[in-house]
Short mmCIF file of N, CA, C and O in Angstrom, two decimals:
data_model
loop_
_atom_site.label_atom_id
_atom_site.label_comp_id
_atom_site.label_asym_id
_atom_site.label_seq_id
_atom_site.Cartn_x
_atom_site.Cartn_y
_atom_site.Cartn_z
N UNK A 1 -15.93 12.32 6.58
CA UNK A 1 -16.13 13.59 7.24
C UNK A 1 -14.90 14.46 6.99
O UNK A 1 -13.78 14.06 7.29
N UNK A 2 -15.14 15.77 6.38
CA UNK A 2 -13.96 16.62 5.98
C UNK A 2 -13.81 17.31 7.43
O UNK A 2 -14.64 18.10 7.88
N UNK A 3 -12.74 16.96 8.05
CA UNK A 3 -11.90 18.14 8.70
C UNK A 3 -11.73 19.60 8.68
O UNK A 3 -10.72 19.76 7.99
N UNK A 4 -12.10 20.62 9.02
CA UNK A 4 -12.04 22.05 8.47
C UNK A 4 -10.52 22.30 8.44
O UNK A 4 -10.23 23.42 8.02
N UNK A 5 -9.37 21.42 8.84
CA UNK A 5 -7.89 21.61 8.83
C UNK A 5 -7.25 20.54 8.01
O UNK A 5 -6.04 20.47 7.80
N UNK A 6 -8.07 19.79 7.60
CA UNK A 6 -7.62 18.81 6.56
C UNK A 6 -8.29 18.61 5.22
O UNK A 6 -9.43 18.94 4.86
N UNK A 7 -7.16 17.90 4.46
CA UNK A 7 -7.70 17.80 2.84
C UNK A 7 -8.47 16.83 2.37
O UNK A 7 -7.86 16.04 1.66
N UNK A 8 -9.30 16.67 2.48
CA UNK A 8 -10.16 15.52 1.40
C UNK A 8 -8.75 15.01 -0.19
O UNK A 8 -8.05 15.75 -0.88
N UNK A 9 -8.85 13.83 -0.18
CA UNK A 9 -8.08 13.49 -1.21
C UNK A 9 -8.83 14.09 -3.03
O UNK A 9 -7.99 14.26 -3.91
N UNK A 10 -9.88 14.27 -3.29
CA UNK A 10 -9.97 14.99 -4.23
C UNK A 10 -9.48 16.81 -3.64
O UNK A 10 -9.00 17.61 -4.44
N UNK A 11 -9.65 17.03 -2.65
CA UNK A 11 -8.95 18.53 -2.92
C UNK A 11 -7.52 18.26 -2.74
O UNK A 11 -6.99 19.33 -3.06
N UNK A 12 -6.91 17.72 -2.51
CA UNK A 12 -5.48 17.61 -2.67
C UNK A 12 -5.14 17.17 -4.21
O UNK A 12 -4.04 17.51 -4.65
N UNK A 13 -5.89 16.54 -4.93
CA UNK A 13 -5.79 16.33 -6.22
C UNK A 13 -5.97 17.39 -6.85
O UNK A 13 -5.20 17.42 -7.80
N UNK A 14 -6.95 18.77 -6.78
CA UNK A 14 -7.32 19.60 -7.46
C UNK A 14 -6.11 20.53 -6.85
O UNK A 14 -5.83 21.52 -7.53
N UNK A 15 -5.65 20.39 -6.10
CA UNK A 15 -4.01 21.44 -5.39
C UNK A 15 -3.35 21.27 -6.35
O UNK A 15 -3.05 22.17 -7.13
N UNK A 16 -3.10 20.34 -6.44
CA UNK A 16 -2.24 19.70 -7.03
C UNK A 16 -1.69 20.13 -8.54
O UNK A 16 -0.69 20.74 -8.90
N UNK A 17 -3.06 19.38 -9.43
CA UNK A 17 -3.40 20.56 -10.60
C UNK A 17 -3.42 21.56 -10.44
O UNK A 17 -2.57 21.93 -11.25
N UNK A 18 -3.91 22.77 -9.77
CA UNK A 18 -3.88 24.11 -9.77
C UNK A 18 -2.24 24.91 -9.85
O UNK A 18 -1.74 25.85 -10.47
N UNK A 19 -1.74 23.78 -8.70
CA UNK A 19 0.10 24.24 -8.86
C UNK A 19 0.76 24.42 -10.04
O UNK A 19 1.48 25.36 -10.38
N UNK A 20 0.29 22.96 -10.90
CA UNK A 20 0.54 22.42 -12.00
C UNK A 20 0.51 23.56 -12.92
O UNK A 20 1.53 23.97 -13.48
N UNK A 21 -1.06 24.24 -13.14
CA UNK A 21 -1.22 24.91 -14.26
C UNK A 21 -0.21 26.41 -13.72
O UNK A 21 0.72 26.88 -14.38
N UNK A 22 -0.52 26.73 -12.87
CA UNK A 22 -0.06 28.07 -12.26
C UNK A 22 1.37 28.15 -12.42
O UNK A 22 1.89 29.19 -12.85
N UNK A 23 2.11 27.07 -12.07
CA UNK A 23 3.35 27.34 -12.47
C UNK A 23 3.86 26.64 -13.70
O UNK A 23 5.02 26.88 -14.01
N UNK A 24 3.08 25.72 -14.53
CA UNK A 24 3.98 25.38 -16.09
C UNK A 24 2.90 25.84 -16.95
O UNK A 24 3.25 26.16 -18.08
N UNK A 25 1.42 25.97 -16.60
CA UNK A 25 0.30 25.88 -17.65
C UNK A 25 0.47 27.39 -18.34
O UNK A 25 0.02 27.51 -19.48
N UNK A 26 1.03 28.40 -17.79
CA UNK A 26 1.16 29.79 -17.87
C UNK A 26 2.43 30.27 -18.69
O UNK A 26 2.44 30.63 -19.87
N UNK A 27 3.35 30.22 -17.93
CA UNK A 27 4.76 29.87 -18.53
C UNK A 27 5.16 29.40 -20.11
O UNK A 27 5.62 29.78 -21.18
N UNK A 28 4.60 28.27 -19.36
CA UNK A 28 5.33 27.07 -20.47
C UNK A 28 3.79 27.26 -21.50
O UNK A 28 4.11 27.60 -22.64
N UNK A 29 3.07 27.20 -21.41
CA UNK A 29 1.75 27.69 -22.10
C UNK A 29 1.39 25.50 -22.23
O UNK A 29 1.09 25.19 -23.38
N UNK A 30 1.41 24.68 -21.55
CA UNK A 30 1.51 23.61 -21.12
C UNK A 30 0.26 23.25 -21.09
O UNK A 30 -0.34 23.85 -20.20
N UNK A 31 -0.43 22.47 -21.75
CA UNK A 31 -2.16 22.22 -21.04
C UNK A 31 -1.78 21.09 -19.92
O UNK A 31 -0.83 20.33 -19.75
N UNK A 32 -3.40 21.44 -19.02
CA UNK A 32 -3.28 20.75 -17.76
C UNK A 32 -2.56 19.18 -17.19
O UNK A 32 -2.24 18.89 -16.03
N UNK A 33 -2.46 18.45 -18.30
CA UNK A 33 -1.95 16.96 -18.00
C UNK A 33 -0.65 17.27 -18.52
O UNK A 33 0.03 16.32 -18.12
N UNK A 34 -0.10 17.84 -19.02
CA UNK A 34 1.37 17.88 -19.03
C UNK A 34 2.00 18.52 -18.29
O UNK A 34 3.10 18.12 -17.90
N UNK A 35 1.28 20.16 -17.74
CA UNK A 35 2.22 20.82 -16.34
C UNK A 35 1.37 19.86 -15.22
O UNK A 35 1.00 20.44 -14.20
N UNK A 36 1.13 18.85 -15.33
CA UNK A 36 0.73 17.77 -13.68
C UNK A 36 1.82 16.83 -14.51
O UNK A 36 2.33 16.35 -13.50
N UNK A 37 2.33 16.41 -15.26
CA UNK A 37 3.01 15.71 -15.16
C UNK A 37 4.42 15.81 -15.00
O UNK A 37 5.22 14.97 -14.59
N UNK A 38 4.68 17.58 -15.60
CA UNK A 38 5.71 17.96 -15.43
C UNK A 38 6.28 18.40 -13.92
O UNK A 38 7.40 18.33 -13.43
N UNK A 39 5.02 18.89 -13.41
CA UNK A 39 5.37 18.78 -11.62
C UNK A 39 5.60 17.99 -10.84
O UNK A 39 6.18 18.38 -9.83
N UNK A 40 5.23 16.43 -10.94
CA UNK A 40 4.95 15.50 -10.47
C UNK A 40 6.45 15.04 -10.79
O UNK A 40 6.89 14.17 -10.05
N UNK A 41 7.50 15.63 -12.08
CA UNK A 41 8.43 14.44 -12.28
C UNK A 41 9.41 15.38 -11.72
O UNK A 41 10.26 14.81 -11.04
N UNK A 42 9.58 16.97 -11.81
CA UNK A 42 10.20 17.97 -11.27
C UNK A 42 10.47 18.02 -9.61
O UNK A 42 11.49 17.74 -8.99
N UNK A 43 9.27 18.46 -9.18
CA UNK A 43 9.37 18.59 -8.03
C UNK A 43 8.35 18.08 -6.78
O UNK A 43 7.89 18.72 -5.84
N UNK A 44 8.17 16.47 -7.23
CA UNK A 44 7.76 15.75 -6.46
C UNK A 44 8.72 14.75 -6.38
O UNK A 44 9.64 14.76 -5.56
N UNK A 45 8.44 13.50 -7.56
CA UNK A 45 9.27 12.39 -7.68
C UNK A 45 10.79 12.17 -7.66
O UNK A 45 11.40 11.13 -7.46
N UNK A 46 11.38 13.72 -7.99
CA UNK A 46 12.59 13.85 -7.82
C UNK A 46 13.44 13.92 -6.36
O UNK A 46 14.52 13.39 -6.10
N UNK A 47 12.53 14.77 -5.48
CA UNK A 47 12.54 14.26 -4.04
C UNK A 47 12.14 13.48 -3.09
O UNK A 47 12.22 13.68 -1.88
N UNK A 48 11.55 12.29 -3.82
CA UNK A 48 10.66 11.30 -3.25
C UNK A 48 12.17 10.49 -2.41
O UNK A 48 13.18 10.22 -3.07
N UNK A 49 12.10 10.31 -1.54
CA UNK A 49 13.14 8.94 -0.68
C UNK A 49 12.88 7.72 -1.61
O UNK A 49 11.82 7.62 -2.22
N UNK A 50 13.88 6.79 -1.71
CA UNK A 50 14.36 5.79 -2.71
C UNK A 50 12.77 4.80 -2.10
O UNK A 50 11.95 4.39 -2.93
N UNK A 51 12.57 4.56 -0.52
CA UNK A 51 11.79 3.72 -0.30
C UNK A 51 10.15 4.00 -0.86
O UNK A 51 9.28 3.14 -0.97
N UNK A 52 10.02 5.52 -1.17
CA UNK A 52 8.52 6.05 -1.46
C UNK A 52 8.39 5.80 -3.10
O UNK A 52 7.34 5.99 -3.71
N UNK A 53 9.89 5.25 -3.85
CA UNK A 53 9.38 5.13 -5.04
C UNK A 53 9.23 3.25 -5.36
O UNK A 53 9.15 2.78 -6.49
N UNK A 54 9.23 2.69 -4.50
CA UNK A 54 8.93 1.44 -4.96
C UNK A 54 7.98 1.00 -5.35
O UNK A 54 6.98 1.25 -4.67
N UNK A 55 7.80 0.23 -6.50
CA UNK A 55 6.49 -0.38 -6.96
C UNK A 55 6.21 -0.74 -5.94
O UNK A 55 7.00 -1.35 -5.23
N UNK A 56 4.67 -0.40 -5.50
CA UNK A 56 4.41 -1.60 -4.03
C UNK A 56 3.61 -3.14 -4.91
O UNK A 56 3.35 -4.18 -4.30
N UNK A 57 3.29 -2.86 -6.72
CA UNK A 57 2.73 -4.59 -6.87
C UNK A 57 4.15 -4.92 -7.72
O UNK A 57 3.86 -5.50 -8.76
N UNK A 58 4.91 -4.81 -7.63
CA UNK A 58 5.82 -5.04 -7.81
C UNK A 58 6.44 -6.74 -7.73
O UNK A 58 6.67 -7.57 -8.62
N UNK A 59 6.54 -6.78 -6.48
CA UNK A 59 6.26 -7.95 -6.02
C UNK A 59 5.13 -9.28 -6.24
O UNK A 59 5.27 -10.47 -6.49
N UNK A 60 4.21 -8.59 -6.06
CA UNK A 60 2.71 -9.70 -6.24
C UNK A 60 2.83 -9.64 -7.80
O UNK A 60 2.19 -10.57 -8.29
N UNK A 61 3.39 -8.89 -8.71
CA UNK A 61 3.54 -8.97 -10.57
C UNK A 61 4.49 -9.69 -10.64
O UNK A 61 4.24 -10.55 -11.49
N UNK A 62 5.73 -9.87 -10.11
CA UNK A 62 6.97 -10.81 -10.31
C UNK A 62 7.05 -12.34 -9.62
O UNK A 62 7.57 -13.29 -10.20
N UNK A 63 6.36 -12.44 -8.10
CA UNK A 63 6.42 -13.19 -7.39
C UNK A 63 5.16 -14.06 -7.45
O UNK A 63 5.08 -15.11 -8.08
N UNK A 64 4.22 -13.53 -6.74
CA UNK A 64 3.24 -13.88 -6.29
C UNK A 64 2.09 -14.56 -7.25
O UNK A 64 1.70 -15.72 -7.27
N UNK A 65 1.65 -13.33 -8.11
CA UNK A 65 0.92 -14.13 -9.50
C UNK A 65 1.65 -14.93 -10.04
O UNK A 65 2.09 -14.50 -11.11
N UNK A 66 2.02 -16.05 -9.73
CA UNK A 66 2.87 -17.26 -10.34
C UNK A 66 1.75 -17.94 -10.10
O UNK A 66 0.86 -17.84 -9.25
N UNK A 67 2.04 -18.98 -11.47
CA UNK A 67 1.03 -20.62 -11.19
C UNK A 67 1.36 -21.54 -10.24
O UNK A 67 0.62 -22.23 -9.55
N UNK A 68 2.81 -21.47 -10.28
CA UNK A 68 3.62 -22.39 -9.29
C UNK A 68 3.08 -22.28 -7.54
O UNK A 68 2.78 -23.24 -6.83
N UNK A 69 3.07 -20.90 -7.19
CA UNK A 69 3.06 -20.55 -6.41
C UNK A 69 1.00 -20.19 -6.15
O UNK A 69 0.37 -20.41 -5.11
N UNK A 70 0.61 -19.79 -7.06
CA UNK A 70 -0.69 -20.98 -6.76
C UNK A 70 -1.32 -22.05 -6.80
O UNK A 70 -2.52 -22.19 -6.56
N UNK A 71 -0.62 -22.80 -7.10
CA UNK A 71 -0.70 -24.03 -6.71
C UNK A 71 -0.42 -24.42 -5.67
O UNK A 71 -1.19 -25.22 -5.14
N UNK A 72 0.78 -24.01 -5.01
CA UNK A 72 1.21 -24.62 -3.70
C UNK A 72 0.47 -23.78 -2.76
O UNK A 72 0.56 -24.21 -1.61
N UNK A 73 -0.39 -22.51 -2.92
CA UNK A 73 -1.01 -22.24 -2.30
C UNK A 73 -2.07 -22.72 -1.72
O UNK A 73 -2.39 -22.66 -0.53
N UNK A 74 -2.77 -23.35 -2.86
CA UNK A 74 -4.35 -23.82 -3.04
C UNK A 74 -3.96 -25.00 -2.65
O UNK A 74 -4.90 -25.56 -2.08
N UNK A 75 -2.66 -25.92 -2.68
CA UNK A 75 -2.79 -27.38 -2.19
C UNK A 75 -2.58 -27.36 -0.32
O UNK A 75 -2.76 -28.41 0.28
N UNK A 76 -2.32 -26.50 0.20
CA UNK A 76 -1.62 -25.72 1.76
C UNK A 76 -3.16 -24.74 2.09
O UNK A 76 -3.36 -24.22 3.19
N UNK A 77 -4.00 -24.63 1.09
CA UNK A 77 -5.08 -23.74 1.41
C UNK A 77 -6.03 -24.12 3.73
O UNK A 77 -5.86 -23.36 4.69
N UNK A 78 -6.53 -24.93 3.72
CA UNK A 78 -7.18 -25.36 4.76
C UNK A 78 -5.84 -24.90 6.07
O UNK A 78 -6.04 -24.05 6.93
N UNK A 79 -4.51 -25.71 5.91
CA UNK A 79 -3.38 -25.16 6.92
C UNK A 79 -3.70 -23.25 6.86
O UNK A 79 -4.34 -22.66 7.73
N UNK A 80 -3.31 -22.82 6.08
CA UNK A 80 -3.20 -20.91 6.08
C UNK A 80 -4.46 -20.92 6.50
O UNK A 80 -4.45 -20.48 7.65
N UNK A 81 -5.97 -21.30 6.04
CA UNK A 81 -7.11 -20.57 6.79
C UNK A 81 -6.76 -20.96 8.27
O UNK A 81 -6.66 -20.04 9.08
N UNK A 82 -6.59 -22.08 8.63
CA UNK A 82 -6.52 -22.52 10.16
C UNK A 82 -5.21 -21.52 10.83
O UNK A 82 -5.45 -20.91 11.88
N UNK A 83 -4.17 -21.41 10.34
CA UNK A 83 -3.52 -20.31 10.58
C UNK A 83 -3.79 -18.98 10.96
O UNK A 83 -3.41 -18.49 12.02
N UNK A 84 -4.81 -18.08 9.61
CA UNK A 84 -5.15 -16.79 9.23
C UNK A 84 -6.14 -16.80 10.54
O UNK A 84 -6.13 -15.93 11.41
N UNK A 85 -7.03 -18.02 10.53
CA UNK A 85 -7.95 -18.01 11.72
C UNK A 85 -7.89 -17.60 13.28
O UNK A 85 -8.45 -16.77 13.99
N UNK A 86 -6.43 -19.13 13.55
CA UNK A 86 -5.93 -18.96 14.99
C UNK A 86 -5.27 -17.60 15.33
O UNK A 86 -4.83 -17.56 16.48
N UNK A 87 -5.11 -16.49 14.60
CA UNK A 87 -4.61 -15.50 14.73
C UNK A 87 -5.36 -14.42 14.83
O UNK A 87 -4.91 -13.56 15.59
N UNK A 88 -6.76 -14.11 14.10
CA UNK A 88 -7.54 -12.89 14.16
C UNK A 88 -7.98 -12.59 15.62
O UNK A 88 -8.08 -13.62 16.29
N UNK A 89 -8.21 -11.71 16.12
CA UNK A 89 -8.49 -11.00 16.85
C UNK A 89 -9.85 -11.37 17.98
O UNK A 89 -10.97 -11.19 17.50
N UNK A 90 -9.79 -11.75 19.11
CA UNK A 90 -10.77 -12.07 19.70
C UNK A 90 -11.78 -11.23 20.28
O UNK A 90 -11.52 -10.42 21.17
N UNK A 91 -13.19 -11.47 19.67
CA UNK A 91 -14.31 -9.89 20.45
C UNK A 91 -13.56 -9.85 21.86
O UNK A 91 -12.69 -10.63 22.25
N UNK A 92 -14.14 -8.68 22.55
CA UNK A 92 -13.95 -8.57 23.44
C UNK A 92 -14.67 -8.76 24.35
O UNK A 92 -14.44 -8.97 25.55
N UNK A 93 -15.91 -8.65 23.57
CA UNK A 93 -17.18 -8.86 24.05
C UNK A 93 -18.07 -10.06 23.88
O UNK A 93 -19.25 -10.30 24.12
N UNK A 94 -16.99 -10.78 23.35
CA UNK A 94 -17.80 -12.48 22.99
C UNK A 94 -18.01 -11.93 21.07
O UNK A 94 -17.62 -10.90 20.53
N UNK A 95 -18.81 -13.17 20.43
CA UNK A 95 -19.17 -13.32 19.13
C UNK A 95 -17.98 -13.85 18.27
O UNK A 95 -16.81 -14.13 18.52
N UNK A 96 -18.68 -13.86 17.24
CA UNK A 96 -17.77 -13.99 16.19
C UNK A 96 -15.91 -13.44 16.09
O UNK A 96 -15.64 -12.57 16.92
N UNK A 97 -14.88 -13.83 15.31
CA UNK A 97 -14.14 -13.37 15.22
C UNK A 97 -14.26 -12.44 13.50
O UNK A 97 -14.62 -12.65 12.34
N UNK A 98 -13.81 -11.56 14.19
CA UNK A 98 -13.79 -10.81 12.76
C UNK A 98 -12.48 -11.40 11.32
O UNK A 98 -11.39 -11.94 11.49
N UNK A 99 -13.07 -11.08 10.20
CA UNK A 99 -12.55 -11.82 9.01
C UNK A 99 -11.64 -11.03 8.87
O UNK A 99 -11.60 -10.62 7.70
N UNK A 100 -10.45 -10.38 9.86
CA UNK A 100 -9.37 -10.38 9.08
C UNK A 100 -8.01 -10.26 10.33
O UNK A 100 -8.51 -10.43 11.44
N UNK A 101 -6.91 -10.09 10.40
CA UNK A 101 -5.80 -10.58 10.70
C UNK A 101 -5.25 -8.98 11.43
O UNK A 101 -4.33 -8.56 10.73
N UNK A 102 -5.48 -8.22 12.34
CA UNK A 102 -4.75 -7.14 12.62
C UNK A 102 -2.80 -7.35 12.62
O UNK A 102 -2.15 -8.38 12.46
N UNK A 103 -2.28 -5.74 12.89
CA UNK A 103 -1.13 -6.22 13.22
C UNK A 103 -0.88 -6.68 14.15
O UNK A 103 0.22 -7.24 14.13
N UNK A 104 -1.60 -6.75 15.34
CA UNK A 104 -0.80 -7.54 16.80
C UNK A 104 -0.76 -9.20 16.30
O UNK A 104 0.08 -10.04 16.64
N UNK A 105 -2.01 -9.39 15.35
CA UNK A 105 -2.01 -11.31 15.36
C UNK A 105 -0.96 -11.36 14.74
O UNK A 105 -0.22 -12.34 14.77
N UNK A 106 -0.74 -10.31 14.08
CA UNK A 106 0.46 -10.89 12.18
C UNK A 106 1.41 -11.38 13.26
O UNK A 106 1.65 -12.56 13.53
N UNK A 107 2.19 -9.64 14.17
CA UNK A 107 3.25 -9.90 14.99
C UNK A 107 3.08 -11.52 15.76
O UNK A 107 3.68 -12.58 15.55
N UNK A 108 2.19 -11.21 16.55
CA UNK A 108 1.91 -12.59 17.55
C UNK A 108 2.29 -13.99 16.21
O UNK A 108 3.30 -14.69 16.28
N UNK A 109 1.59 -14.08 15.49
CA UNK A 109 1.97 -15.07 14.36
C UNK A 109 3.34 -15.25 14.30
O UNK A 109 3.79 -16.08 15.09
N UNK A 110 4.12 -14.69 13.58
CA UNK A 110 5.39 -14.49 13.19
C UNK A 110 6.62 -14.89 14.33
O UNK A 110 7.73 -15.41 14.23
N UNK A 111 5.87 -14.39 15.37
CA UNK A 111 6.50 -14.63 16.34
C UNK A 111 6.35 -16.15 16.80
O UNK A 111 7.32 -16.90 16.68
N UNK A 112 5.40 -16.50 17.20
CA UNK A 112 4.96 -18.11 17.69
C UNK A 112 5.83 -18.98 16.51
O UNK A 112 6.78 -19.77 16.63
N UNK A 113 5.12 -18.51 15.41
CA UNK A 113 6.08 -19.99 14.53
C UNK A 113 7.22 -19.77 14.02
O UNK A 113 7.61 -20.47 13.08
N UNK A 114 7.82 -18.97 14.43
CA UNK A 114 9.41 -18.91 14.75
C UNK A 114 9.41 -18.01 13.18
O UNK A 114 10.53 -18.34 12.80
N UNK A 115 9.14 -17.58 12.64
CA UNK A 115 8.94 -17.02 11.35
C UNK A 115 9.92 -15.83 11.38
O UNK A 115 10.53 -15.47 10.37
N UNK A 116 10.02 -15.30 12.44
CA UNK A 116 10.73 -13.96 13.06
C UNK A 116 12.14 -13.73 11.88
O UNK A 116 12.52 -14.90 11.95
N UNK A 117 12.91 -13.23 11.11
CA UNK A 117 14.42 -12.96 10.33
C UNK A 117 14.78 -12.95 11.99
O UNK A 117 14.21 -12.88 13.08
N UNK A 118 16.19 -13.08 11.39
CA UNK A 118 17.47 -12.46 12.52
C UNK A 118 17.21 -11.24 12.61
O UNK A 118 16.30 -10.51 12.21
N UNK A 119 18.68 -11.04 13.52
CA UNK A 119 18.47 -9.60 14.37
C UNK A 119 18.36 -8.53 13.00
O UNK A 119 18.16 -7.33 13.22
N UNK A 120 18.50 -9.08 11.50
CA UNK A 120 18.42 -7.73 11.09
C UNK A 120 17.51 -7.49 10.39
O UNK A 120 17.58 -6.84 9.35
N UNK A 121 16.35 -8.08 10.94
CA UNK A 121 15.02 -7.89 10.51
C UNK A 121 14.46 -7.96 8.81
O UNK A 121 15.18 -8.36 7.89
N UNK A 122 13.79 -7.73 8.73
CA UNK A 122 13.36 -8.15 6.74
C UNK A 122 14.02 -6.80 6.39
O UNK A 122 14.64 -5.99 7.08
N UNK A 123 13.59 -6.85 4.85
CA UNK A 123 14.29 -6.02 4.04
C UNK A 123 13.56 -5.76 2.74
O UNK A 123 13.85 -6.82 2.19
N UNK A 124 13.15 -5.40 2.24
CA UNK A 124 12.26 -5.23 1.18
C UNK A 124 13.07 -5.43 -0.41
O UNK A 124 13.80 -4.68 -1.06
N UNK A 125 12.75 -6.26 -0.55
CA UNK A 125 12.96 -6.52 -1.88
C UNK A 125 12.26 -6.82 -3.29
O UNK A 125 12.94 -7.01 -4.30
#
């Protein structure tokens, strides 16, 4: 449902481009994928905060997709579902538990099995 005060993510994409052409496509005589790319490296990414430019698969490409580390997953598999399980969210109204893990269980999790960092909390790496 579009908002009459908000953007649908394709019209923020077509903003976007329009900036693009209007200010390099004209100028610079630039076709459309190069003044979007030239805006995007100018005067977006250049003011992006250090934390908004992190790869977010970054991690799951270096770490995670490991064999090693699926393996020890898949041999620990039945413990994490019984885990992922005791943690989801209870109806409120009776039934089923729903298939996935909100943030209060993660917190509640983390917390119970002592999982918690010290006082200076995680850190993204």
């Amino acid at each position: 449902v579009n908002d009459e005060n908000s953007l649908m993510r394709f019209e923020f994409m077509e903003l976007m481009l329009r900036i693009a052409i209007n200010k390099f496509g004209k100028t610079l005589k630039l076709q459309p994928p190069q003044a979007l790319e030239k805006l995007m490296a100018e005067h977006v990414e250049a003011h992006l905060p250090p934390l908004a430019k992190l790869q977010r698969d970054s991690f799951r490409l270096e770490r995670l997709y490991d064999e090693d580390v699926h393996e020890l997953f898949k041999s620990k598999l039945s413990v994490l579902k019984a885990l992922y399980s005791r943690f989801r969210p209870i109806p409120r109204k009776g039934g089923l538990r729903p298939k996935l893990l909100n943030l209060g269980g993660w917190s509640d999790m983390i917390e119970r099995s002592g999982l918690m960092l010290g006082e200076g909390g995680a850190t993204i790496q």
